[in-house]
Amino acid sequence: MLIGSLLIGTFIIAILLGGSLLLWQAWRNQRDASRKTSFVSNVSHELKTPLTTIRMYAELLGEGKIHEAEKQRRYLQTIIKESQRLTRLVNNVLDFSRLEQGRRNYQQEPLELKQLLQDLLESQQPRLRDADIRLDLQLPETACAVKSDRDALEQIILNLLDNAVKYAAVGEKIQLQLSCSDQQLTLRLRDWGPGIPSAHKQRIFDKFHRVDNSLTTRQQGSGLGLSIARQLAQGLGGELNYLPMQDGSCFELLLPREGAK
Ligand code: ADP
């Protein structure tokens, strides 16, 4: 009798556990499917906006109706800026697919980090000026040589910078700080924007994850930038972390000096 009840009890528990597992799996599949759908629609939207702008300004210039040199210059600058935005997005989608398929290879070339940062940030100046954001770049006095993958490093920094520009309030400061020890280099990107709610601090590195608030609704995004940046950092043998701040956000990239795995 007792054994019979035990068997029935065990049977019911097994059914309940199995059922919960199936429900959980179905919920996860549905969540992944809906994240993918919103990813496709977000990416399409992100591609469409700069393309529409580029086409509009190119048509205006092509029609020859814009005679003022200053206006022509502004329209051309917008075309360049929007094409750069398209390039960043396409690079992210390409990186994402290579990382997903385990096909991302890392080069090991000698790099001087101070120079790399200065060149990269120089190319971002027009965007920062437009957003009225002041970049405070803090570099070590001595050179910081490393063997690493230039494209991966640039993509990580650009993704972090993109977010700081998108989510930090207009007219704010961003701080980029590099420090180098014999073993490792540390790069911190700090902004004084709205920060990240504590419930999302780990999940922001999940692919497709976007914090569901008015800020994210206002700003376009695919939810891929941080996931790619972290995977690239790990591919280089380092790590990318979010450091909780009282005000704003800070992302920390740690990399070994000897370079990519
Ligand atoms: P995307 O910016 O395309 O949405 P990311 O993976 O780059 O995707 O970022 C994930 C989410 O993390 C963003 O949607 C945003 O909600 C939040 N986030 C990232 N960086 C910042 C930041 N500097 N300040 C505030 N929120 C941020």
XYZ file of N, CA, C and O and ligand atoms in Angstrom, residues 46 159 163-164 166-168 191 194-196 204 209-211 213 215-216 220-227 249 251, ligand 1:
139
model
N 16.724 50.233 -38.426
C 18.023 50.920 -38.309
C 18.696 51.101 -39.654
O 19.454 52.040 -39.854
N 31.143 50.143 -30.102
C 29.833 49.737 -29.562
C 29.578 50.401 -28.217
O 28.460 50.848 -27.930
N 26.699 53.461 -27.477
C 25.706 53.448 -26.395
C 25.808 54.698 -25.535
O 24.794 55.278 -25.173
N 27.041 55.095 -25.224
C 27.209 56.296 -24.397
C 26.597 57.496 -25.118
O 25.911 58.316 -24.505
N 24.223 57.364 -27.455
C 22.768 57.182 -27.585
C 22.038 57.421 -26.272
O 20.995 58.040 -26.244
N 22.598 56.880 -25.187
C 21.828 56.858 -23.942
C 22.242 57.920 -22.925
O 21.503 58.165 -21.977
N 23.429 58.524 -23.086
C 23.807 59.592 -22.149
C 23.109 60.864 -22.632
O 22.931 61.059 -23.821
N 29.912 57.187 -18.519
C 29.023 58.290 -18.878
C 28.175 58.659 -17.664
O 28.132 57.925 -16.686
N 21.481 58.066 -17.725
C 20.511 57.530 -16.762
C 20.946 56.217 -16.099
O 20.308 55.768 -15.148
N 22.017 55.594 -16.596
C 22.486 54.338 -16.009
C 21.592 53.163 -16.389
O 20.665 53.304 -17.179
N 21.910 51.996 -15.809
C 21.183 50.774 -16.157
C 20.509 50.226 -14.901
O 21.186 50.021 -13.882
N 21.956 42.828 -19.888
C 22.291 43.700 -21.026
C 23.329 43.051 -21.947
O 23.465 43.450 -23.089
N 18.845 41.606 -25.905
C 18.225 42.207 -24.711
C 18.339 43.735 -24.739
O 19.424 44.288 -24.898
N 17.198 44.403 -24.564
C 17.184 45.862 -24.443
C 16.396 46.201 -23.192
O 15.402 45.552 -22.894
N 16.854 47.198 -22.449
C 16.105 47.601 -21.258
C 14.796 48.216 -21.750
O 14.798 49.017 -22.680
N 12.523 50.636 -21.402
C 12.098 51.918 -20.816
C 11.985 52.989 -21.911
O 12.293 52.739 -23.073
N 13.686 55.464 -22.650
C 14.946 55.813 -23.309
C 15.224 54.883 -24.486
O 15.584 55.317 -25.582
N 15.023 53.573 -24.255
C 15.285 52.590 -25.309
C 14.238 52.710 -26.416
O 14.532 52.452 -27.577
N 17.032 53.985 -31.383
C 17.042 52.740 -32.151
C 18.140 51.812 -31.648
O 19.152 52.273 -31.150
N 17.918 50.526 -31.821
C 18.949 49.578 -31.417
C 18.505 48.166 -31.723
O 17.323 47.902 -31.909
N 19.481 47.253 -31.773
C 19.174 45.865 -32.099
C 19.358 44.957 -30.885
O 19.011 43.781 -30.939
N 19.926 45.502 -29.813
C 20.188 44.672 -28.636
C 21.377 43.743 -28.855
O 21.539 42.746 -28.154
N 22.247 44.077 -29.819
C 23.389 43.205 -30.119
C 24.720 43.771 -29.648
O 25.666 43.029 -29.396
N 24.795 45.123 -29.556
C 26.082 45.790 -29.329
C 26.879 45.238 -28.160
O 28.064 44.897 -28.317
N 26.251 45.116 -27.005
C 27.000 44.676 -25.815
C 27.303 43.185 -25.861
O 28.364 42.758 -25.401
N 26.371 42.415 -26.430
C 26.610 40.975 -26.527
C 27.831 40.714 -27.430
O 28.724 39.921 -27.083
N 26.769 55.239 -16.168
C 27.226 53.878 -16.455
C 28.740 53.847 -16.617
O 29.335 54.837 -17.031
N 31.602 50.994 -18.261
C 31.948 49.684 -18.813
C 33.464 49.537 -18.756
O 34.188 50.483 -19.073
P 21.179 48.427 -28.320
O 21.876 49.691 -27.881
O 21.287 48.182 -29.775
O 19.792 48.338 -27.780
P 23.158 47.002 -26.699
O 23.422 45.536 -26.604
O 24.279 47.860 -27.127
O 21.908 47.154 -27.667
O 22.651 47.515 -25.291
C 21.645 46.762 -24.607
C 20.808 47.697 -23.747
O 21.584 48.172 -22.630
C 20.328 48.950 -24.468
O 19.131 48.707 -25.181
C 20.124 49.928 -23.315
O 18.853 49.726 -22.762
C 21.187 49.499 -22.286
N 22.411 50.347 -22.316
C 23.573 50.069 -22.930
N 24.497 51.015 -22.727
C 23.910 51.946 -21.949
C 24.348 53.195 -21.374
N 25.588 53.663 -21.574
N 23.457 53.883 -20.606
C 22.199 53.416 -20.391
N 21.737 52.247 -20.900
C 22.566 51.523 -21.673
